Coordinates of C-alpha atoms (C1' of nucleotides) in Angstrom, one line a residue:
Chain A
M1 CA 6.9 29.7 10.2
K2 CA 7.4 27.5 13.3
Q3 CA 11.1 28.4 13.4
T4 CA 10.6 32.0 13.6
L5 CA 8.0 31.7 16.4
T6 CA 9.9 29.2 18.3
D7 CA 13.0 31.7 18.3
I8 CA 10.6 34.4 19.6
I9 CA 9.7 32.2 22.4
Q10 CA 13.2 31.2 23.1
E11 CA 13.9 34.9 23.4
A12 CA 11.1 35.5 25.6
L13 CA 12.2 32.7 28.0
K14 CA 15.7 34.0 28.3
R15 CA 14.4 37.4 29.0
A16 CA 12.0 36.2 31.9
Q17 CA 15.2 34.4 33.3
Q18 CA 17.1 37.5 33.5
Q19 CA 14.4 39.1 35.2
G20 CA 14.2 36.3 37.8
A21 CA 10.5 35.5 36.9
L22 CA 11.6 32.0 35.7
K23 CA 14.3 29.6 36.9
L24 CA 14.9 27.5 33.5
E25 CA 17.0 25.2 35.4
T26 CA 16.4 22.8 32.5
Q27 CA 16.1 23.9 29.1
P28 CA 12.5 23.4 27.9
V29 CA 11.8 21.9 24.4
I30 CA 9.4 24.3 22.6
T31 CA 6.9 22.4 20.4
L32 CA 4.5 24.1 18.2
E33 CA 1.7 22.7 16.4
I34 CA -1.3 23.6 14.4
P35 CA -4.3 23.2 16.3
K36 CA -7.1 21.1 15.2
D37 CA -9.6 23.6 16.3
K38 CA -9.4 26.9 14.5
N39 CA -10.7 28.6 17.7
H40 CA -7.2 27.7 19.1
G41 CA -5.1 30.1 16.9
D42 CA -2.8 29.2 14.0
L43 CA -0.1 27.6 16.2
A44 CA -0.1 26.7 19.7
T45 CA 2.6 25.7 22.3
T46 CA 2.4 23.7 25.4
V47 CA 5.9 25.1 26.9
A48 CA 4.1 26.5 29.8
L49 CA 2.4 23.0 30.7
T50 CA 5.6 21.1 30.7
M51 CA 7.6 23.8 32.6
A52 CA 5.1 23.7 35.3
K53 CA 6.5 21.1 37.7
A54 CA 10.3 22.2 37.4
E55 CA 9.2 25.9 37.9
G56 CA 7.1 25.2 40.8
K57 CA 4.4 27.6 39.3
P58 CA 0.8 27.0 37.8
P59 CA 1.2 26.5 34.0
R60 CA -1.2 29.6 33.3
K61 CA 1.1 31.9 35.3
I62 CA 4.1 30.7 33.4
A63 CA 2.3 31.5 30.2
E64 CA 1.6 34.9 31.4
I65 CA 5.2 35.4 32.1
I66 CA 6.3 34.1 28.7
I67 CA 3.9 36.3 26.9
A68 CA 4.7 39.3 28.9
N69 CA 8.3 39.0 27.6
I70 CA 7.7 38.3 24.1
Q71 CA 9.1 40.9 21.7
D72 CA 7.8 40.7 18.1
E73 CA 10.2 42.7 16.3
E74 CA 9.0 41.7 12.9
G75 CA 5.5 42.0 13.9
I76 CA 4.0 38.6 12.7
I77 CA 2.1 37.7 15.8
G78 CA -1.6 39.3 15.5
R79 CA -2.8 37.9 19.1
T80 CA -1.8 35.6 21.9
D81 CA -4.2 33.7 24.1
I82 CA -3.7 31.6 27.2
A83 CA -6.3 28.8 27.0
G84 CA -7.4 25.7 28.9
P85 CA -4.8 24.5 31.4
G86 CA -2.1 26.7 30.0
F87 CA -1.8 26.5 26.0
I88 CA -0.5 29.5 24.5
N89 CA -2.4 30.1 21.4
F90 CA -1.0 32.5 18.7
V91 CA -2.9 34.2 15.6
L92 CA -0.4 35.3 13.2
K93 CA -0.8 38.3 11.2
Q94 CA -2.8 37.6 7.8
D95 CA -0.2 39.4 6.0
R96 CA 2.5 36.8 7.3
W97 CA 0.6 33.8 6.2
R98 CA -0.1 35.4 2.6
R99 CA 3.5 36.3 2.1
T100 CA 4.2 32.5 1.9
L101 CA 2.9 32.8 -1.6
F102 CA 5.5 35.3 -2.4
A103 CA 8.2 32.9 -1.1
I104 CA 6.6 29.9 -3.3
D105 CA 6.7 32.2 -6.4
D106 CA 10.4 33.0 -5.7
Q107 CA 11.4 29.6 -5.1
G108 CA 9.3 27.6 -7.4
Q109 CA 10.3 24.1 -7.4
E110 CA 12.7 24.6 -4.6
Y111 CA 10.3 25.8 -2.4
G112 CA 10.1 23.1 0.8
L113 CA 13.5 22.1 0.2
K114 CA 15.7 22.2 3.3
D115 CA 19.3 21.5 4.3
V116 CA 19.0 19.6 7.5
G117 CA 20.9 16.8 6.1
R118 CA 23.9 19.4 5.3
G119 CA 25.0 17.0 2.3
E120 CA 25.7 14.0 4.5
K121 CA 25.8 10.7 2.7
V122 CA 23.0 8.5 3.3
Q123 CA 22.0 5.3 1.5
V124 CA 18.7 3.7 0.8
E125 CA 18.7 0.1 -0.2
F126 CA 15.6 -1.5 -1.6
V127 CA 13.9 -4.0 -3.8
S128 CA 17.1 -6.1 -3.7
A129 CA 15.2 -9.0 -5.4
N130 CA 16.5 -12.3 -6.3
P131 CA 17.6 -12.5 -9.8
T132 CA 15.3 -15.6 -10.2
G133 CA 12.2 -14.4 -11.4
P134 CA 10.2 -11.2 -12.2
L135 CA 9.4 -8.6 -9.7
H136 CA 6.1 -9.1 -7.9
V137 CA 3.6 -6.4 -6.4
G138 CA 5.5 -6.6 -3.1
H139 CA 8.6 -5.5 -4.8
G140 CA 6.6 -2.8 -6.4
R141 CA 5.5 -1.4 -3.0
G142 CA 9.2 -1.7 -1.7
A143 CA 10.3 0.3 -5.0
A144 CA 7.7 2.9 -4.6
V145 CA 8.5 3.5 -0.9
G146 CA 12.2 3.3 -1.3
D147 CA 12.3 5.7 -4.1
A148 CA 10.0 8.2 -2.4
L149 CA 12.1 8.0 0.7
A150 CA 15.2 8.6 -1.3
N151 CA 13.5 11.7 -2.9
L152 CA 12.4 12.9 0.6
L153 CA 15.9 12.6 2.0
A154 CA 17.5 14.5 -0.9
A155 CA 14.7 17.0 -0.6
V156 CA 15.8 17.9 3.1
G157 CA 19.7 18.1 2.2
Y158 CA 21.1 14.6 2.2
D159 CA 23.3 13.1 -0.5
V160 CA 21.4 10.2 -1.2
Q161 CA 22.4 6.8 -2.8
R162 CA 19.9 4.4 -4.1
E163 CA 21.2 0.8 -4.2
F164 CA 20.1 -2.6 -5.4
Y165 CA 21.9 -5.5 -3.9
I166 CA 21.9 -8.4 -6.2
N167 CA 21.7 -11.9 -4.7
D168 CA 23.7 -13.5 -7.2
A169 CA 25.4 -16.1 -5.1
G170 CA 24.4 -19.1 -3.4
R171 CA 21.3 -21.5 -3.8
Q172 CA 18.8 -19.5 -5.7
V173 CA 21.1 -18.9 -8.6
R174 CA 22.0 -22.7 -8.6
L175 CA 18.5 -23.5 -8.7
L176 CA 17.5 -21.1 -11.4
A177 CA 20.5 -22.5 -13.4
Q178 CA 19.1 -26.2 -12.7
S179 CA 15.6 -25.2 -13.8
L180 CA 16.8 -23.6 -17.1
H181 CA 19.0 -26.5 -17.7
A182 CA 16.0 -28.8 -17.5
R183 CA 13.8 -26.7 -19.6
Y184 CA 16.5 -26.4 -22.3
Q185 CA 16.9 -30.1 -22.3
Q186 CA 13.0 -30.5 -22.6
L187 CA 13.1 -28.1 -25.5
L188 CA 15.6 -30.5 -27.2
G189 CA 13.4 -33.5 -26.4
N190 CA 15.4 -34.7 -23.6
N191 CA 12.9 -35.7 -20.8
V192 CA 15.0 -34.7 -17.9
P193 CA 13.4 -34.5 -14.4
F194 CA 12.5 -30.9 -13.2
P195 CA 14.5 -29.8 -9.9
E196 CA 12.2 -30.4 -6.8
D197 CA 12.4 -27.0 -5.5
G198 CA 13.0 -25.3 -9.1
Y199 CA 11.3 -22.2 -10.4
H200 CA 8.2 -23.6 -12.2
G201 CA 7.2 -20.1 -13.6
E202 CA 6.4 -19.7 -17.4
Y203 CA 9.3 -17.3 -17.7
I204 CA 11.9 -20.0 -17.2
A205 CA 10.7 -21.8 -20.5
E206 CA 11.1 -18.5 -22.4
V207 CA 14.6 -17.8 -20.9
A208 CA 15.4 -21.5 -22.3
Q209 CA 14.1 -20.4 -25.5
E210 CA 16.5 -17.5 -25.7
F211 CA 19.2 -19.7 -24.5
L212 CA 18.6 -22.1 -27.3
K213 CA 18.6 -19.2 -29.7
A214 CA 21.9 -18.0 -28.2
H215 CA 23.7 -21.3 -27.9
G216 CA 22.0 -23.8 -30.2
N217 CA 22.3 -27.4 -29.0
V218 CA 25.7 -27.2 -27.8
Y219 CA 24.9 -28.3 -24.3
R220 CA 22.4 -31.0 -25.2
D221 CA 23.0 -34.2 -23.3
K222 CA 25.7 -32.3 -21.1
P223 CA 25.3 -33.1 -17.5
F224 CA 24.2 -30.1 -15.4
E225 CA 27.6 -30.2 -13.3
E226 CA 29.6 -29.6 -16.5
C227 CA 27.7 -26.3 -17.6
S228 CA 26.2 -25.0 -14.3
E229 CA 27.9 -21.8 -14.5
I230 CA 26.8 -20.8 -18.2
F231 CA 23.2 -21.4 -17.3
G232 CA 23.4 -19.7 -14.0
D233 CA 25.1 -16.5 -15.7
F234 CA 22.6 -16.5 -18.5
G235 CA 19.6 -16.9 -16.5
K236 CA 20.7 -14.4 -13.9
E237 CA 21.5 -11.8 -16.7
A238 CA 18.2 -12.4 -18.4
M239 CA 16.3 -12.0 -15.1
L240 CA 18.3 -8.7 -14.3
A241 CA 17.5 -7.4 -17.6
D242 CA 13.9 -8.0 -16.8
I243 CA 14.1 -6.5 -13.6
R244 CA 15.9 -3.4 -14.9
T245 CA 13.3 -3.0 -17.6
D246 CA 10.3 -3.4 -15.1
L247 CA 11.9 -0.9 -12.9
E248 CA 12.5 1.5 -15.5
A249 CA 8.8 1.3 -16.6
F250 CA 7.9 2.2 -13.1
N251 CA 10.3 5.2 -12.9
V252 CA 12.7 3.8 -10.2
R253 CA 16.5 4.1 -11.2
F254 CA 19.3 2.9 -8.9
D255 CA 22.4 4.8 -8.7
H256 CA 24.3 1.5 -7.8
W257 CA 24.0 -2.3 -8.3
F258 CA 25.8 -4.3 -5.7
S259 CA 26.7 -7.8 -6.3
E260 CA 26.8 -10.3 -3.6
K261 CA 29.0 -12.4 -5.7
S262 CA 31.7 -9.6 -5.8
L263 CA 32.0 -9.9 -2.1
L264 CA 33.2 -13.6 -2.5
A265 CA 35.5 -12.9 -5.4
D266 CA 37.4 -10.1 -3.9
N267 CA 37.7 -12.0 -0.6
S268 CA 35.8 -9.3 1.5
V269 CA 33.7 -12.0 3.0
Q270 CA 36.9 -13.6 4.4
R271 CA 38.2 -10.2 5.5
S272 CA 35.2 -9.2 7.2
I273 CA 35.2 -12.5 9.2
E274 CA 38.8 -11.9 10.2
E275 CA 37.8 -8.4 11.5
L276 CA 35.0 -10.1 13.5
K277 CA 37.4 -12.3 15.2
Q278 CA 39.8 -9.9 16.0
R279 CA 37.2 -7.6 17.4
G280 CA 36.3 -10.6 19.7
F281 CA 32.7 -11.1 18.2
S282 CA 33.0 -14.5 16.8
Y283 CA 33.9 -17.8 18.0
E284 CA 34.1 -21.5 17.0
Q285 CA 31.8 -24.2 18.2
D286 CA 30.7 -27.6 17.0
G287 CA 32.8 -27.2 14.1
A288 CA 31.0 -23.8 13.0
L289 CA 31.7 -20.4 13.2
W290 CA 29.4 -18.2 15.1
L291 CA 28.6 -14.6 15.3
K292 CA 28.0 -13.5 18.9
S293 CA 25.1 -11.4 18.3
T294 CA 23.8 -12.0 21.7
A295 CA 26.3 -9.5 22.8
F296 CA 23.9 -6.9 21.1
G297 CA 20.5 -8.2 22.1
D298 CA 19.8 -10.9 19.7
D299 CA 18.1 -14.1 20.8
K300 CA 20.9 -16.3 19.9
D301 CA 24.3 -16.6 18.3
R302 CA 24.0 -17.2 14.6
V303 CA 26.2 -19.3 12.2
I304 CA 28.6 -17.6 10.0
V305 CA 30.7 -20.7 8.5
K306 CA 28.8 -23.9 8.4
K307 CA 30.2 -27.2 9.5
D308 CA 31.1 -28.2 6.0
G309 CA 33.0 -24.9 5.3
D310 CA 30.0 -22.9 3.3
Y311 CA 29.3 -19.7 4.4
T312 CA 25.8 -18.8 5.4
Y313 CA 23.6 -15.9 3.9
L314 CA 24.7 -14.0 7.2
A315 CA 28.5 -14.4 6.1
T316 CA 27.9 -12.3 2.7
D317 CA 25.5 -9.9 4.6
I318 CA 28.2 -9.4 7.2
A319 CA 30.6 -8.4 4.3
Y320 CA 28.0 -6.3 2.7
H321 CA 27.3 -4.2 5.6
R322 CA 30.8 -3.8 6.4
N323 CA 31.3 -2.5 2.9
K324 CA 28.4 0.0 3.2
L325 CA 29.7 1.3 6.3
S326 CA 33.2 1.8 4.8
R327 CA 31.7 3.9 2.0
G328 CA 31.0 6.7 4.6
F329 CA 27.3 6.8 4.9
R330 CA 25.9 8.6 7.8
Q331 CA 22.8 6.7 7.6
L332 CA 21.8 3.5 6.2
V333 CA 18.3 2.5 5.3
N334 CA 17.4 -0.8 4.3
I335 CA 13.8 -1.8 2.9
W336 CA 12.8 -5.0 3.7
G337 CA 9.6 -7.2 3.4
A338 CA 8.0 -7.6 6.7
D339 CA 8.4 -11.2 6.8
H340 CA 12.2 -10.5 7.2
H341 CA 11.7 -8.9 10.5
G342 CA 13.3 -11.5 12.6
Y343 CA 16.6 -10.7 10.8
I344 CA 16.8 -7.1 12.1
P345 CA 18.5 -7.9 15.4
R346 CA 21.3 -9.9 13.9
V347 CA 22.0 -7.3 11.1
Q348 CA 22.1 -4.6 13.8
A349 CA 24.4 -6.7 15.9
V350 CA 26.8 -6.8 12.9
I351 CA 26.5 -3.0 12.9
Q352 CA 27.7 -2.6 16.4
A353 CA 30.2 -5.5 16.2
F354 CA 32.0 -3.1 13.7
G355 CA 31.8 -0.5 16.2
H356 CA 28.9 1.6 14.8
P357 CA 26.0 2.6 16.7
K358 CA 22.8 0.5 16.3
D359 CA 20.9 3.3 15.0
S360 CA 23.3 4.1 12.0
L361 CA 21.1 1.3 10.3
H362 CA 17.5 1.8 9.9
V363 CA 15.4 -1.1 8.7
L364 CA 11.8 -0.1 7.2
L365 CA 9.5 -3.0 7.0
V366 CA 7.0 -3.0 4.2
Q367 CA 4.0 -5.1 4.5
L368 CA 2.2 -7.4 2.2
V369 CA 0.4 -6.5 -0.8
S370 CA -2.9 -8.2 -1.9
I371 CA -4.3 -7.8 -5.1
L372 CA -8.2 -7.4 -5.5
R373 CA -9.9 -7.5 -8.8
H374 CA -13.7 -6.9 -8.9
G375 CA -13.4 -6.9 -5.1
Q376 CA -12.1 -10.4 -4.8
P377 CA -8.4 -11.3 -3.7
V378 CA -6.3 -12.6 -6.4
P379 CA -4.7 -15.8 -5.0
M380 CA -1.0 -15.6 -5.0
S381 CA 1.4 -18.4 -4.5
K382 CA 5.2 -18.2 -5.1
R383 CA 5.5 -22.0 -5.2
A384 CA 3.1 -22.3 -7.8
G385 CA 4.3 -19.5 -9.8
T386 CA 1.1 -17.6 -9.8
F387 CA 1.8 -14.2 -8.2
V388 CA 0.9 -11.0 -10.0
T389 CA 3.7 -9.1 -11.3
L390 CA 4.8 -5.6 -11.0
R391 CA 4.8 -5.4 -15.0
D392 CA 1.2 -6.8 -15.2
V393 CA 0.0 -4.1 -12.8
V394 CA 1.9 -1.5 -14.3
Q395 CA 0.5 -2.3 -17.7
D396 CA -3.0 -2.4 -16.3
V397 CA -3.2 0.6 -14.2
G398 CA -0.2 2.6 -15.2
A399 CA 2.9 3.5 -13.0
D400 CA 1.3 6.6 -11.5
A401 CA -1.7 5.2 -10.0
A402 CA 0.4 2.1 -8.8
R403 CA 3.1 4.3 -7.1
Y404 CA 0.5 6.5 -5.5
I405 CA -1.6 3.7 -4.1
F406 CA 1.6 2.0 -2.8
L407 CA 2.2 5.1 -0.8
T408 CA -1.4 5.5 0.7
R409 CA -0.7 3.5 3.7
R410 CA 2.0 3.5 6.3
S411 CA 4.5 1.1 4.8
D412 CA 4.1 -1.1 8.0
S413 CA 0.6 -1.6 7.4
P414 CA -0.8 -4.3 5.0
L415 CA -2.3 -3.1 1.6
D416 CA -5.2 -4.0 -0.3
F417 CA -4.6 -3.1 -3.9
D418 CA -7.8 -2.8 -5.9
L419 CA -7.1 -2.8 -9.6
D420 CA -10.6 -1.6 -10.5
I421 CA -10.3 1.3 -8.1
A422 CA -6.8 2.1 -9.5
K423 CA -8.3 2.5 -13.0
E424 CA -11.5 4.3 -11.8
Q425 CA -11.7 8.0 -12.6
S426 CA -13.3 9.3 -9.5
R427 CA -13.1 10.5 -5.9
E428 CA -12.3 7.1 -4.7
N429 CA -9.1 6.8 -6.6
P430 CA -6.8 9.2 -5.0
V431 CA -4.2 9.5 -7.5
Y432 CA -7.1 10.9 -10.0
Y433 CA -8.3 13.4 -7.4
V434 CA -4.8 14.6 -6.8
Q435 CA -3.9 14.8 -10.5
Y436 CA -7.3 16.3 -11.3
A437 CA -6.5 19.2 -9.1
H438 CA -3.4 19.9 -10.7
A439 CA -4.9 19.6 -14.2
R440 CA -7.8 21.8 -13.2
I441 CA -5.6 24.6 -12.3
A442 CA -3.8 24.2 -15.7
S443 CA -7.1 24.3 -17.4
I444 CA -7.8 27.7 -15.5
F445 CA -4.7 29.0 -16.9
R446 CA -5.5 28.1 -20.2
E447 CA -8.8 29.7 -20.0
A448 CA -7.3 32.9 -18.7
E449 CA -4.7 33.0 -21.4
A450 CA -7.6 32.6 -24.0
R451 CA -9.1 35.7 -22.4
G452 CA -5.8 37.5 -22.7
I453 CA -4.9 37.5 -18.9
A454 CA -1.2 36.8 -18.2
V455 CA 0.1 35.0 -15.4
P456 CA 0.5 37.3 -12.7
K457 CA 3.8 38.7 -11.6
R458 CA 4.3 39.2 -8.0
E459 CA 4.6 43.0 -8.2
A460 CA 1.0 43.1 -9.7
V461 CA -0.4 41.3 -6.8
Q462 CA -2.7 42.7 -4.0
L463 CA -2.5 39.8 -1.5
D464 CA -5.0 41.4 1.0
L465 CA -7.8 40.5 -1.7
L466 CA -7.4 36.8 -0.8
D467 CA -9.5 37.2 2.3
L468 CA -11.9 34.2 2.0
A469 CA -11.8 31.6 4.6
E470 CA -11.2 29.0 1.7
E471 CA -8.2 31.0 0.6
Q472 CA -6.9 31.2 4.2
N473 CA -7.0 27.5 4.4
I474 CA -5.2 27.0 1.3
I475 CA -2.4 29.6 2.2
K476 CA -2.0 27.8 5.6
A477 CA -1.6 24.3 4.0
L478 CA 1.0 25.7 1.6
A479 CA 2.7 27.1 4.4
A480 CA 2.9 23.9 6.2
Y481 CA 4.5 22.1 3.0
P482 CA 8.0 22.4 4.2
E483 CA 7.6 21.2 7.6
M484 CA 5.6 18.2 6.2
I485 CA 8.5 17.4 4.0
E486 CA 10.9 17.6 6.7
E487 CA 8.9 15.2 9.1
A488 CA 8.2 12.7 6.4
A489 CA 11.7 12.6 5.7
L490 CA 13.0 12.3 9.1
S491 CA 10.6 9.7 10.2
Y492 CA 10.8 7.9 7.2
E493 CA 7.2 8.2 6.3
P494 CA 6.6 9.0 2.7
H495 CA 2.9 8.2 3.1
R496 CA 2.4 11.5 4.9
V497 CA 3.1 13.1 1.5
T498 CA 0.0 11.4 -0.3
Y499 CA -2.1 12.4 2.8
Y500 CA -1.0 16.1 2.6
L501 CA -1.8 16.1 -1.2
Q502 CA -5.2 14.7 -0.8
D503 CA -5.8 17.5 1.8
L504 CA -4.5 20.2 -0.4
A505 CA -6.3 18.9 -3.5
G506 CA -9.6 18.8 -1.6
M507 CA -9.1 22.3 -0.5
L508 CA -8.6 23.2 -4.2
H509 CA -11.7 21.4 -5.3
T510 CA -13.8 23.0 -2.6
Y511 CA -12.4 26.5 -3.4
Y512 CA -12.9 25.9 -7.0
F513 CA -16.4 24.9 -6.7
K514 CA -17.6 27.9 -4.6
H515 CA -15.7 30.8 -6.1
R516 CA -14.6 31.8 -9.7
I517 CA -11.1 32.5 -10.0
I518 CA -11.5 34.4 -13.2
D519 CA -14.0 37.2 -12.8
A520 CA -14.3 39.8 -15.6
E521 CA -15.7 42.3 -13.3
N522 CA -12.9 42.4 -10.9
E523 CA -9.5 42.3 -12.5
A524 CA -7.3 42.8 -9.2
R525 CA -9.2 39.9 -7.6
T526 CA -8.6 37.7 -10.7
V527 CA -4.8 38.5 -10.6
A528 CA -4.9 37.8 -6.9
R529 CA -6.4 34.5 -7.3
L530 CA -4.6 33.4 -10.2
F531 CA -1.4 34.0 -8.2
L532 CA -2.8 31.9 -5.6
M533 CA -3.4 29.2 -7.9
K534 CA -0.1 29.4 -9.4
Q535 CA 1.4 28.5 -6.0
V536 CA -0.9 25.7 -5.4
K537 CA 0.2 24.3 -8.9
T538 CA 3.7 24.6 -7.9
V539 CA 3.4 22.8 -4.5
L540 CA 1.0 20.0 -6.0
Q541 CA 3.6 19.4 -8.7
S542 CA 6.6 19.2 -6.3
A543 CA 4.8 17.0 -3.8
L544 CA 3.8 14.6 -6.8
K545 CA 7.4 14.7 -8.0
L546 CA 8.6 13.4 -4.8
L547 CA 6.2 10.5 -5.0
G548 CA 7.4 10.0 -8.5
V549 CA 4.1 10.6 -9.8
S550 CA 3.4 12.8 -12.9
A551 CA 1.4 16.2 -12.5
P552 CA -0.6 16.3 -15.8
E553 CA -1.6 19.5 -17.6
K554 CA -4.5 17.9 -19.0
M555 CA -6.4 14.4 -18.4
Chain B
rG1 C1' 6.6 -22.1 23.7
rC2 C1' 9.7 -17.5 22.6
rG3 C1' 10.2 -12.6 20.0
rC4 C1' 8.5 -8.7 16.5
rC5 C1' 4.2 -5.9 14.4
rC6 C1' -0.9 -4.7 14.7
rA7 C1' -6.2 -3.9 16.8
rU8 C1' -9.3 3.5 15.9
rA9 C1' -17.0 4.7 12.5
rG10 C1' -20.4 -0.8 8.8
rC11 C1' -15.7 -1.0 5.4
rU12 C1' -10.6 0.8 4.4
rC13 C1' -7.2 3.8 6.8
rA14 C1' -5.0 8.8 9.0
rG15 C1' -4.1 10.9 13.8
rU16 C1' 1.1 16.7 13.8
rU17 C1' 5.7 12.1 18.1
rG18 C1' 2.0 13.0 25.3
rG19 C1' -2.3 18.1 24.2
rA20 C1' -7.9 21.1 23.9
rU21 C1' -14.7 18.6 21.4
rA22 C1' -10.6 11.6 17.8
rG23 C1' -10.6 12.7 11.6
rA24 C1' -10.7 11.5 6.2
rG25 C1' -12.4 8.3 2.1
rC26 C1' -15.9 4.6 0.9
rA27 C1' -20.8 2.7 1.8
rC28 C1' -25.9 5.0 3.2
rC29 C1' -29.5 9.3 3.2
rA30 C1' -30.6 14.5 1.0
rG31 C1' -29.0 17.9 -2.3
rA32 C1' -25.9 21.0 -6.6
rC33 C1' -23.9 22.1 -13.8
rU34 C1' -27.2 27.8 -18.7
rA35 C1' -20.5 27.3 -14.5
rC36 C1' -12.9 28.7 -15.4
rG37 C1' -13.2 20.6 -16.6
rA38 C1' -19.5 17.5 -12.2
rA39 C1' -12.7 12.9 -12.9
rU40 C1' -16.1 17.9 -8.8
rC41 C1' -18.9 20.0 -4.7
rU42 C1' -22.4 20.7 -0.1
rG43 C1' -25.0 18.7 4.2
rG44 C1' -26.6 14.6 7.5
rG45 C1' -26.3 10.3 10.9
rG46 C1' -22.3 7.0 12.4
rG47 C1' -17.2 5.9 18.2
rU48 C1' -16.6 2.3 25.4
rC49 C1' -10.0 4.3 20.1
rA50 C1' -10.2 -4.3 21.6
rG51 C1' -10.7 -5.1 27.3
rA52 C1' -8.5 -3.8 32.4
rG53 C1' -5.1 -1.5 35.5
rG54 C1' -1.0 2.2 36.0
rU55 C1' 2.3 6.7 34.8
rU56 C1' 0.5 12.7 34.9
rC57 C1' -2.0 18.8 34.9
rG58 C1' -3.6 15.6 30.2
rA59 C1' -3.3 9.0 27.0
rA60 C1' -5.7 6.6 20.8
rU61 C1' -0.5 7.8 21.6
rC62 C1' 3.9 5.6 27.1
rC63 C1' 4.3 1.0 30.9
rU64 C1' 2.0 -4.0 32.6
rC65 C1' -1.6 -7.9 32.1
rU66 C1' -5.7 -10.1 29.2
rU67 C1' -8.3 -11.1 24.6
rG68 C1' -7.9 -11.5 19.3
rG69 C1' -5.1 -11.4 14.5
rG70 C1' -0.4 -11.2 11.1
rC71 C1' 4.7 -12.4 10.8
rG72 C1' 9.1 -14.7 12.4
rC73 C1' 11.9 -18.3 15.4
rG74 C1' 17.5 -23.8 10.4
rC75 C1' 24.6 -24.9 10.2
rC76 C1' 17.8 -22.4 4.4
rA77 C1' 18.1 -18.0 1.4

RNA sequence: GCGCCCAUAGCUCAGUUGGAUAGAGCACCAGACUACGAAUCUGGGGGUCAGAGGUUCGAAUCCUCUUGGGCGCGCCA
């Protein structure tokens, strides 16, 4: 809808220029928006205001020129007004809006999909939790955001890959192995000391039990250094299996699991460091090797290889991002916990050091989640091992509610997750509110069927019977759906979908309450209204699907 | 100390990328089932958009400063 009108205005500008009425030395950007106030029409543009200075004419005068040059061949514009300082307000013909319903009916679940991505490859890397313990709610939020964003990008035509980066090299895995080894010895009656920074969680003892079952007491009394690898591998595999299970239960699936260790095994860390040297973005100093990240705006340069010859975390990250770039992605998106924000400049420096534009990597930060129970925050401490796991939450409130609630805030903003509200079946719980709208429509169709009324075919529908204000509102919301998808995808803001859904669901509830869909006295109207309901149901379903939330027929 | 993010109704948050009279939900008050699902709906009050300057036709939105919060600043990961 916006696009069509933009083209019409574009044509009008061109015509005005040919007549000499406008100079158009610089091409103005035509933005159309849906005014908040209904008195300002269906769509409004501010071009006349933005052009005023360059043209040296008062904006209202420019607006007049534009309007005079508009040729509306398809006949979609009902009225144009100049308002205020120079807004041009368009009222579209009712019929134009209503035809959206036919489009939805034709396209079904395809409605709203676009191809702005043109099949280009993008990657979303998210969760990427250390395989040293269960996923907690923060990971859950990252998973919900990443998965929804990936869905959105796919919906606008990108070829999306979802990737999980496994931090299976380095200190954490060693600590995991040590912790596991200690618990194992304790199970066998050896009172060995537990590593100081070890993982204290209950789950380690459980894994130790599994280890005992698998290997018996073969490693009893064996010093850790002689068997660190087997404990590390066992622990890592057990944790990864748990992570996969939890993600599965949360309806998140990855296309690719990428191992950090593999970067060391195939020498790509070495090779990337070599390449950095050749490109002149690393240097040696104080016995260490440094990345010249200040060349790209970082506060200070960063160590890649330590004095003792070990790689830093950044070293594998350099190799990892080089690997990502080599896979031909047009755009990389990393979803990180907000506490890692200080890391962004150096990774963007890496990207640039390899000759790619800074913005080929976009880091989306996800803020903290606090869990509330009975209105009180549940204390969480990673050190003490008392964090609320994703599994707990999913078992408690269900995957749908959890996913939806994780997406009810901008990812940038901290989130209070109230377990009681998430279970509540009321207006306060947004996921029920939206799902109920869908179930309600399903119920109407069940009722219609019981009365022998079939789901209407478009040929049988008289759209002009949909003339109530509530019906107009709904139709306009449905027409705005494709633009919402595109904006949410391109701005990496999946939360817009939840707001849209709540809006649409609200309109549906209002309409439902005020008017009867099935009217035994008026068959034609019943058919038209059922047709409208069918399209609302389709859009609710597709939007929920983008969020990875189910659209139930009954609740 | 330096850097990043943030400050919008009593509370939790949106705000169409600089547009017209700043919006929802909760809470509070008053109402609606002989009804296709009341898990719903209708109405009401409630604001110096933290503060002060600036940019311009126009600012919650952009710039500077101040105040108040969160996070990050290791040859840890």
